[in-house]
Short mmCIF file of C-alpha atoms in Angstrom, two decimals:
data_model
loop_
_atom_site.label_atom_id
_atom_site.label_comp_id
_atom_site.label_asym_id
_atom_site.label_seq_id
_atom_site.Cartn_x
_atom_site.Cartn_y
_atom_site.Cartn_z
CA MET A 1013 167.63 35.16 174.22
CA LYS A 1014 164.30 33.37 174.83
CA HIS A 1015 161.11 33.21 172.70
CA ASP A 1016 157.97 31.15 174.03
CA LEU A 1017 157.45 30.03 170.62
CA ASN A 1018 155.67 26.99 169.26
CA LEU A 1019 157.29 25.04 166.42
CA ARG A 1020 153.68 23.74 165.60
CA HIS A 1021 152.46 27.18 165.29
CA LEU A 1022 155.90 28.23 163.34
CA LYS A 1023 155.29 25.14 160.76
CA ALA A 1024 151.60 26.68 160.46
CA VAL A 1025 153.61 29.83 159.28
CA ALA A 1026 155.67 27.76 156.61
CA LEU A 1027 152.61 25.81 155.65
CA ILE A 1028 150.17 29.00 155.06
CA ALA A 1029 153.17 30.49 153.28
CA ASP A 1030 153.69 27.28 150.59
CA SER A 1031 149.99 26.92 150.22
CA GLY A 1032 148.74 30.45 150.14
CA SER A 1033 145.50 30.20 152.86
CA SER A 1034 145.01 29.12 156.29
CA HIS A 1035 142.25 26.90 154.36
CA ALA A 1036 144.96 24.86 152.48
CA ALA A 1037 147.53 24.86 155.40
CA ALA A 1038 144.80 23.16 157.76
CA ALA A 1039 144.19 20.39 154.90
CA THR A 1040 147.82 19.71 154.86
CA ALA A 1041 148.36 19.51 158.58
CA GLY A 1042 145.31 17.29 159.35
CA VAL A 1043 144.01 20.31 161.53
CA SER A 1044 140.83 22.98 161.89
CA GLN A 1045 141.15 26.09 159.68
CA PRO A 1046 140.61 27.85 163.16
CA ALA A 1047 143.52 25.92 164.68
CA ILE A 1048 145.82 27.20 161.54
CA SER A 1049 144.60 30.99 162.41
CA GLN A 1050 145.13 30.92 165.96
CA ALA A 1051 148.62 29.61 165.62
CA LEU A 1052 149.60 32.41 162.92
CA LYS A 1053 148.22 35.00 165.57
CA ARG A 1054 150.16 33.60 168.40
CA VAL A 1055 153.52 33.89 166.12
CA GLU A 1056 152.30 36.95 164.41
CA THR A 1057 151.90 38.24 168.55
CA GLN A 1058 155.39 37.04 169.49
CA PHE A 1059 157.15 38.93 166.56
CA GLY A 1060 155.11 41.56 167.05
CA VAL A 1061 154.13 41.93 163.25
CA SER A 1062 151.59 40.92 160.35
CA ILE A 1063 153.04 38.09 158.43
CA PHE A 1064 150.63 38.03 155.83
CA ASP A 1065 148.65 40.22 153.52
CA ARG A 1066 144.92 38.97 153.07
CA SER A 1067 143.33 39.20 150.00
CA GLY A 1068 140.24 37.81 147.90
CA THR A 1069 142.61 35.75 146.14
CA GLY A 1070 144.74 34.14 149.47
CA MET A 1071 147.31 35.10 151.59
CA ARG A 1072 151.07 36.43 150.58
CA LEU A 1073 154.21 37.17 152.81
CA ASN A 1074 154.54 40.49 153.41
CA ALA A 1075 158.25 42.12 153.67
CA GLU A 1076 158.23 41.42 157.61
CA GLY A 1077 156.75 37.92 156.56
CA LEU A 1078 159.60 36.97 154.23
CA ILE A 1079 161.72 37.77 157.18
CA VAL A 1080 160.47 35.40 159.44
CA ASN A 1081 159.67 32.66 156.96
CA LEU A 1082 163.37 32.39 155.95
CA ARG A 1083 164.10 32.19 159.67
CA ILE A 1084 161.66 29.51 160.26
CA ARG A 1085 162.32 27.51 157.32
CA ARG A 1086 166.23 27.82 157.77
CA MET A 1087 165.60 26.40 161.56
CA PHE A 1088 163.32 23.50 160.58
CA ASP A 1089 166.50 22.75 158.13
CA ALA A 1090 168.39 22.23 161.20
CA LEU A 1091 165.92 19.97 162.54
CA ALA A 1092 165.70 17.99 159.99
CA GLN A 1093 169.35 17.30 159.80
CA MET A 1094 168.80 16.38 163.32
CA ARG A 1095 166.11 13.74 162.29
CA ARG A 1096 168.43 12.41 159.84
CA ARG A 1097 171.20 11.98 162.30
CA ILE A 1098 168.51 10.41 164.67
CA ASN A 1099 167.20 8.42 162.26
CA GLY A 1100 170.23 6.82 161.06
CA ALA A 1101 171.33 6.22 164.44
CA ARG A 1102 167.85 4.04 164.99
CA ARG A 1103 168.87 1.57 162.15
CA GLY A 1104 166.20 -1.27 162.38
CA GLN A 1105 163.54 1.15 163.96
CA LYS A 1106 160.55 2.78 163.23
CA ALA A 1107 161.68 6.42 161.86
CA VAL A 1108 160.42 9.26 164.36
CA ARG A 1109 159.18 12.33 163.35
CA LEU A 1110 160.70 14.63 165.16
CA GLU A 1111 159.37 17.76 164.44
CA ASN A 1112 155.78 17.16 165.34
CA LEU A 1113 157.12 15.87 168.81
CA VAL A 1114 159.92 18.20 170.18
CA THR A 1115 159.39 21.55 171.32
CA MET A 1116 161.68 24.85 172.02
CA THR A 1117 161.82 23.50 175.75
CA HIS A 1118 163.55 20.42 174.59
CA LEU A 1119 165.98 22.12 172.28
CA ARG A 1120 166.82 24.56 174.98
CA ALA A 1121 167.45 21.80 177.60
CA VAL A 1122 169.67 19.55 175.62
CA LEU A 1123 171.79 22.21 174.48
CA ALA A 1124 172.00 23.95 178.15
CA VAL A 1125 173.05 20.39 179.21
CA ALA A 1126 175.71 19.79 177.10
CA ASN A 1127 177.12 23.08 176.61
CA ASN A 1128 177.17 23.19 180.78
CA ARG A 1129 177.70 19.31 181.34
CA GLY A 1130 175.28 18.91 184.27
CA PHE A 1131 171.95 19.59 184.85
CA SER A 1132 172.06 22.16 187.49
CA ALA A 1133 174.19 24.43 185.75
CA ALA A 1134 171.96 24.20 183.03
CA ALA A 1135 169.23 25.16 185.29
CA ARG A 1136 171.10 28.21 186.50
CA HIS A 1137 171.79 29.26 182.81
CA MET A 1138 168.27 28.57 181.57
CA GLY A 1139 166.49 29.92 184.69
CA ILE A 1140 164.48 26.95 185.62
CA SER A 1141 164.68 24.34 188.04
CA VAL A 1142 166.79 21.20 188.09
CA PRO A 1143 163.88 18.92 187.89
CA SER A 1144 162.38 20.79 184.74
CA VAL A 1145 165.49 20.06 182.81
CA HIS A 1146 166.30 16.96 183.91
CA ARG A 1147 162.04 16.34 182.43
CA ALA A 1148 162.59 18.03 179.31
CA THR A 1149 165.88 15.59 178.50
CA ARG A 1150 164.05 12.88 179.64
CA GLU A 1151 161.41 13.45 177.24
CA LEU A 1152 163.69 14.21 174.39
CA GLU A 1153 165.25 10.93 175.03
CA ASP A 1154 162.15 9.14 175.25
CA ILE A 1155 161.30 10.69 172.01
CA ILE A 1156 164.28 9.20 170.33
CA GLY A 1157 164.67 6.53 172.22
CA THR A 1158 167.87 6.64 172.93
CA LYS A 1159 170.04 8.36 175.70
CA LEU A 1160 171.73 11.55 174.75
CA PHE A 1161 174.02 12.04 177.61
CA ASP A 1162 176.38 9.49 179.78
CA ARG A 1163 175.89 10.16 183.44
CA LEU A 1164 179.60 10.24 185.20
CA ASN A 1165 180.59 10.93 189.09
CA TYR A 1166 181.94 14.76 187.80
CA GLY A 1167 178.57 16.01 185.68
CA VAL A 1168 177.08 14.41 182.44
CA GLU A 1169 179.09 14.01 178.93
CA PRO A 1170 176.95 14.22 175.60
CA THR A 1171 176.98 10.75 173.80
CA PRO A 1172 178.07 11.13 170.01
CA LEU A 1173 174.39 11.34 169.00
CA GLY A 1174 173.50 13.74 172.14
CA ALA A 1175 176.39 16.16 171.05
CA ASP A 1176 174.89 16.61 167.28
CA VAL A 1177 171.25 16.66 168.77
CA ALA A 1178 172.92 19.80 170.76
CA ARG A 1179 174.81 21.31 168.20
CA LEU A 1180 171.93 21.32 165.83
CA SER A 1181 169.65 22.52 168.65
CA GLY A 1182 171.86 25.35 169.25
CA LEU A 1183 171.53 26.38 165.30
CA ALA A 1184 167.73 25.83 165.21
CA LEU A 1185 167.58 28.57 168.03
CA ARG A 1186 169.94 30.97 166.84
CA GLU A 1187 167.85 31.11 163.66
CA ILE A 1188 164.99 32.42 165.95
CA ASP A 1189 166.73 34.99 167.38
CA ALA A 1190 168.02 36.05 164.27
CA ALA A 1191 164.83 36.74 163.41
CA PHE A 1192 163.95 38.83 165.83
CA GLU A 1193 167.21 40.88 165.02
CA ASP A 1194 166.22 41.28 161.08
CA LEU A 1195 162.80 42.64 162.04
CA LEU A 1196 164.45 45.02 164.44
CA GLU A 1197 166.79 46.16 161.48
CA ALA A 1198 163.97 46.05 159.18
CA ARG A 1199 162.37 49.04 161.26
CA GLY A 1200 165.82 50.73 161.55
CA PHE A 1201 167.02 50.15 164.53
CA GLU A 1202 170.35 49.07 164.57
CA ARG A 1203 170.19 46.66 168.22
CA GLY A 1204 171.62 43.64 166.61
CA LYS A 1205 174.31 41.50 167.96
CA VAL A 1206 177.27 39.60 166.77
CA VAL A 1207 179.20 37.18 168.82
CA VAL A 1208 183.00 36.89 167.62
CA GLY A 1209 185.42 33.82 168.65
CA ALA A 1210 188.77 35.83 168.65
CA GLN A 1211 192.12 33.55 168.56
CA PRO A 1212 195.29 35.20 169.90
CA LEU A 1213 196.35 36.52 166.53
CA ALA A 1214 193.23 38.84 166.13
CA ARG A 1215 193.01 40.33 169.87
CA THR A 1216 195.64 42.87 169.48
CA ASP A 1217 194.70 44.81 166.51
CA ILE A 1218 192.48 42.89 163.64
CA LEU A 1219 189.25 42.76 166.05
CA PRO A 1220 189.65 45.95 168.13
CA ASN A 1221 189.69 48.08 164.88
CA ALA A 1222 186.96 46.45 163.12
CA ILE A 1223 184.72 46.25 166.65
CA ALA A 1224 185.31 50.31 166.96
CA GLU A 1225 184.35 51.06 162.98
CA LEU A 1226 181.39 48.97 163.43
CA CYS A 1227 180.18 51.10 166.36
CA ARG A 1228 181.07 54.25 164.78
CA ARG A 1229 178.48 53.11 161.83
CA MET A 1230 175.96 51.38 164.39
CA PRO A 1231 176.39 52.71 167.51
CA GLU A 1232 173.69 50.51 169.12
CA ALA A 1233 175.36 47.36 167.74
CA GLU A 1234 176.04 44.80 170.67
CA VAL A 1235 179.73 42.62 170.20
CA GLU A 1236 180.24 39.92 172.34
CA ILE A 1237 184.26 38.22 172.41
CA ILE A 1238 184.48 35.22 173.41
CA GLU A 1239 188.22 34.07 173.68
CA GLY A 1240 189.89 30.64 173.36
CA GLU A 1241 191.81 28.22 171.32
CA TYR A 1242 190.64 27.00 168.16
CA GLU A 1243 188.86 24.05 168.90
CA ILE A 1244 187.01 25.07 171.78
CA LEU A 1245 185.86 27.92 169.43
CA VAL A 1246 185.15 26.15 166.27
CA HIS A 1247 182.83 23.76 168.23
CA ALA A 1248 180.94 26.59 169.67
CA LEU A 1249 180.63 28.19 165.97
CA ARG A 1250 178.82 24.51 165.08
CA ARG A 1251 176.60 24.75 167.76
CA GLY A 1252 175.54 28.66 166.81
CA GLU A 1253 176.87 29.60 170.08
CA LEU A 1254 179.22 32.12 167.71
CA ASP A 1255 178.67 33.84 164.62
CA ILE A 1256 182.50 34.68 163.11
CA MET A 1257 185.90 33.26 164.53
CA ILE A 1258 189.00 35.36 163.15
CA GLY A 1259 192.20 34.28 163.55
CA ALA A 1260 195.03 31.55 161.97
CA LEU A 1261 193.09 29.31 159.48
CA ARG A 1262 193.31 25.43 160.17
CA GLY A 1263 192.62 24.34 156.58
CA LYS A 1264 189.09 23.44 157.36
CA THR A 1265 187.50 23.86 153.78
CA ARG A 1266 187.17 20.87 153.12
CA GLU A 1267 184.40 19.97 156.13
CA ARG A 1268 180.61 20.46 155.01
CA ASP A 1269 179.65 22.63 158.00
CA VAL A 1270 182.59 25.42 158.07
CA GLN A 1271 183.97 27.79 155.65
CA GLU A 1272 187.17 29.48 155.99
CA THR A 1273 188.05 32.82 153.95
CA PRO A 1274 191.72 33.46 153.79
CA LEU A 1275 192.26 37.33 154.04
CA LEU A 1276 195.98 37.90 154.83
CA GLU A 1277 199.10 35.56 155.42
CA ASP A 1278 201.00 35.75 158.99
CA SER A 1279 204.28 34.08 159.87
CA LEU A 1280 206.24 33.68 163.39
CA SER A 1281 209.16 35.94 164.48
CA ILE A 1282 211.69 35.10 167.23
CA MET A 1283 210.80 37.72 170.21
CA ALA A 1284 213.13 38.84 172.82
CA ARG A 1285 213.09 41.71 175.21
CA ALA A 1286 214.92 45.21 173.81
CA GLY A 1287 218.43 44.83 174.78
CA HIS A 1288 218.68 40.89 174.69
CA PRO A 1289 222.28 39.74 173.75
CA LEU A 1290 221.04 38.84 170.29
CA ALA A 1291 219.13 42.12 169.39
CA GLY A 1292 220.04 43.59 166.55
CA ARG A 1293 222.47 40.88 165.40
CA GLY A 1294 222.83 39.62 161.82
CA ASP A 1295 223.18 36.17 160.92
CA ILE A 1296 222.03 34.24 164.40
CA SER A 1297 222.00 30.74 164.43
CA VAL A 1298 220.48 27.93 165.75
CA ALA A 1299 223.12 27.01 167.69
CA GLU A 1300 223.26 30.68 169.35
CA LEU A 1301 219.21 30.80 169.89
CA ALA A 1302 219.80 27.18 171.77
CA ARG A 1303 221.59 28.82 174.57
CA TYR A 1304 219.40 30.66 175.74
CA PRO A 1305 216.02 29.55 177.40
CA TRP A 1306 212.61 29.63 175.81
CA VAL A 1307 208.90 30.57 176.56
CA ILE A 1308 206.79 28.40 174.17
CA PRO A 1309 203.37 26.58 173.96
CA ARG A 1310 202.78 23.24 175.19
CA ARG A 1311 202.77 20.15 172.28
CA GLY A 1312 200.22 19.80 170.15
CA ALA A 1313 199.81 23.63 169.41
CA PRO A 1314 201.00 25.09 166.24
CA THR A 1315 203.49 27.56 167.14
CA ARG A 1316 204.82 24.05 169.31
CA VAL A 1317 205.01 22.35 165.93
CA HIS A 1318 206.84 25.17 164.29
CA PHE A 1319 209.56 25.47 167.63
CA GLU A 1320 210.22 21.72 167.22
CA LYS A 1321 211.08 22.05 163.54
CA LEU A 1322 213.34 25.31 164.44
CA PHE A 1323 215.40 23.12 166.44
CA ASP A 1324 214.90 19.90 164.22
CA GLY A 1325 212.76 18.03 167.29
CA ARG A 1326 215.69 18.95 169.81
CA PRO A 1327 214.48 21.81 171.42
CA PRO A 1328 217.17 23.44 174.52
CA PRO A 1329 216.58 22.62 177.93
CA GLY A 1330 214.92 24.38 180.44
CA LEU A 1331 211.67 25.34 178.48
CA VAL A 1332 208.84 26.77 180.12
CA GLU A 1333 205.38 25.99 178.26
CA SER A 1334 202.51 28.72 178.46
CA SER A 1335 200.15 30.20 175.87
CA SER A 1336 199.26 33.54 178.02
CA LEU A 1337 200.83 36.48 176.43
CA VAL A 1338 200.76 38.17 179.80
CA VAL A 1339 202.98 35.23 180.95
CA ILE A 1340 204.85 35.58 178.26
CA ARG A 1341 205.69 39.14 178.07
CA ALA A 1342 206.75 39.19 181.50
CA LEU A 1343 209.10 36.31 181.54
CA LEU A 1344 210.59 38.08 178.10
CA ALA A 1345 210.82 41.43 180.31
CA ALA A 1346 212.60 39.74 182.67
CA SER A 1347 215.03 37.90 181.17
CA ASP A 1348 217.02 36.64 178.31
CA ARG A 1349 214.03 34.04 177.44
CA LEU A 1350 213.04 33.72 173.66
CA THR A 1351 209.68 32.92 172.19
CA LEU A 1352 208.11 32.04 168.89
CA MET A 1353 204.65 34.38 167.82
CA SER A 1354 203.14 36.71 165.78
CA ARG A 1355 204.40 40.12 165.82
CA ARG A 1356 200.74 41.24 165.59
CA ARG A 1357 200.05 39.65 169.10
CA ILE A 1358 202.71 42.15 170.79
CA LEU A 1359 202.00 45.10 168.63
CA TYR A 1360 202.28 47.60 171.53
CA GLU A 1361 204.99 46.20 173.08
CA GLU A 1362 207.38 46.53 169.93
CA GLN A 1363 205.77 50.02 169.31
CA MET A 1364 206.89 51.07 172.68
CA GLY A 1365 210.20 49.98 172.96
CA LEU A 1366 210.00 46.84 175.12
CA LEU A 1367 209.91 43.85 173.07
CA THR A 1368 211.84 43.21 169.49
CA ALA A 1369 212.13 40.66 167.04
CA LEU A 1370 214.97 39.14 166.23
CA PRO A 1371 215.96 39.21 162.46
CA VAL A 1372 215.86 35.27 161.84
CA PRO A 1373 213.90 34.17 158.53
CA LEU A 1374 211.52 31.83 159.43
CA HIS A 1375 209.46 31.40 156.34
CA PHE A 1376 208.58 27.89 156.90
CA THR A 1377 205.80 29.13 159.66
CA ALA A 1378 203.88 31.14 157.26
CA ARG A 1379 200.02 30.84 157.88
CA LYS A 1380 196.55 31.86 156.49
CA VAL A 1381 194.76 34.55 158.79
CA GLY A 1382 190.66 35.05 158.20
CA ILE A 1383 187.42 34.46 159.12
CA THR A 1384 185.54 31.08 160.01
CA THR A 1385 181.96 30.89 159.67
CA ARG A 1386 179.45 28.14 159.24
CA ALA A 1387 179.14 27.30 155.80
CA ASN A 1388 175.27 27.82 155.54
CA TRP A 1389 175.31 30.87 157.64
CA HIS A 1390 173.09 33.22 156.57
CA PRO A 1391 174.12 36.46 158.73
CA THR A 1392 171.92 39.33 159.94
CA ARG A 1393 172.13 43.02 158.08
CA MET A 1394 174.54 44.20 161.06
CA GLN A 1395 176.60 40.70 160.95
CA GLY A 1396 177.23 40.81 157.08
CA GLU A 1397 178.54 44.89 157.90
CA PHE A 1398 180.98 43.59 160.27
CA LEU A 1399 182.25 41.22 157.91
CA THR A 1400 182.77 43.68 155.28
CA ILE A 1401 184.74 45.90 158.00
CA LEU A 1402 186.98 42.97 158.63
CA ARG A 1403 187.43 42.44 155.21
CA GLN A 1404 188.36 45.81 154.57
CA GLN A 1405 190.60 46.11 158.00
CA LEU A 1406 192.62 42.71 156.82
CA ASP A 1407 193.00 44.14 153.37
CA ASP A 1408 194.12 47.90 154.32
#
């Protein structure tokens, strides 16, 4: 969502809220009172609301103003983190007053280039020309005094500082989008949006059931589902591209910017086709399991770690490596191959009698399932409702 808001104008709103008058805000900012008043007028026009109640004693935030002010301050908090990160990288150099120099275009450009790994793709994403993207990122690099991207043969890669600047740009921009969503909800319009990162474990029943219930309660709610592996999704969450992640947790509670909420415990099972020679058998030994071919995720995946542990680091030969449920399901149905996965992932196949779980206890595979969010995330009302529904679904 693109909004043509000016950071200096948004800062003027925060100053008026702090001081209680446009005159005092102008004195603090070192500009004229008409300039502050004009900035406020433009912000109010962009948001389509009046932000302050005026009286003889000054200016006070009204209900809509409280919503806008909260999101503006959260946006500037993200920019303050960016400033600290940049100035930390500029050891021995004069500190940069980032908020006075950076524009929304700079933030959008660095985020788009980082996400799309190139200027042409970033320009298509933003709907502007390639030279405009080059100019915006070059201006930001000049402001910071260091490069944010390494130019490579196949495109660009953000430097460590560039990755942080892009991440915090995404968080800052997301707060402004959330302000518009909050205002719509305050007017009784339930047209907000939640972007969910879904790991494989959540896609079969947890997420569809929660979305169905959300849409029943809020018919105009929008939900975007982004599928992927954990590392890809958690990076998107940190950049503000996702609101929530659902799936197996990784114990990231010690990381300051990510918060995990465990809601249930799940374990892996050995799955086979219905009618498999081992189906229905009791007391199946590891040696018997090793006589059959397997399809299993690649090395490094959590399920692969459990698979290696099952066979004490000596897995059977002839492995097929895949994390695709479509491929795994087809291979199991067409052969005597086995796999290791959560029964939640093949819930419908098991209910229809196509696949079955072998009665082999795998207590060592127990893992927590739940929700991952940014630690300081402030959900909109609709996003909060979705969280409540998810908790209810998983508690049930």
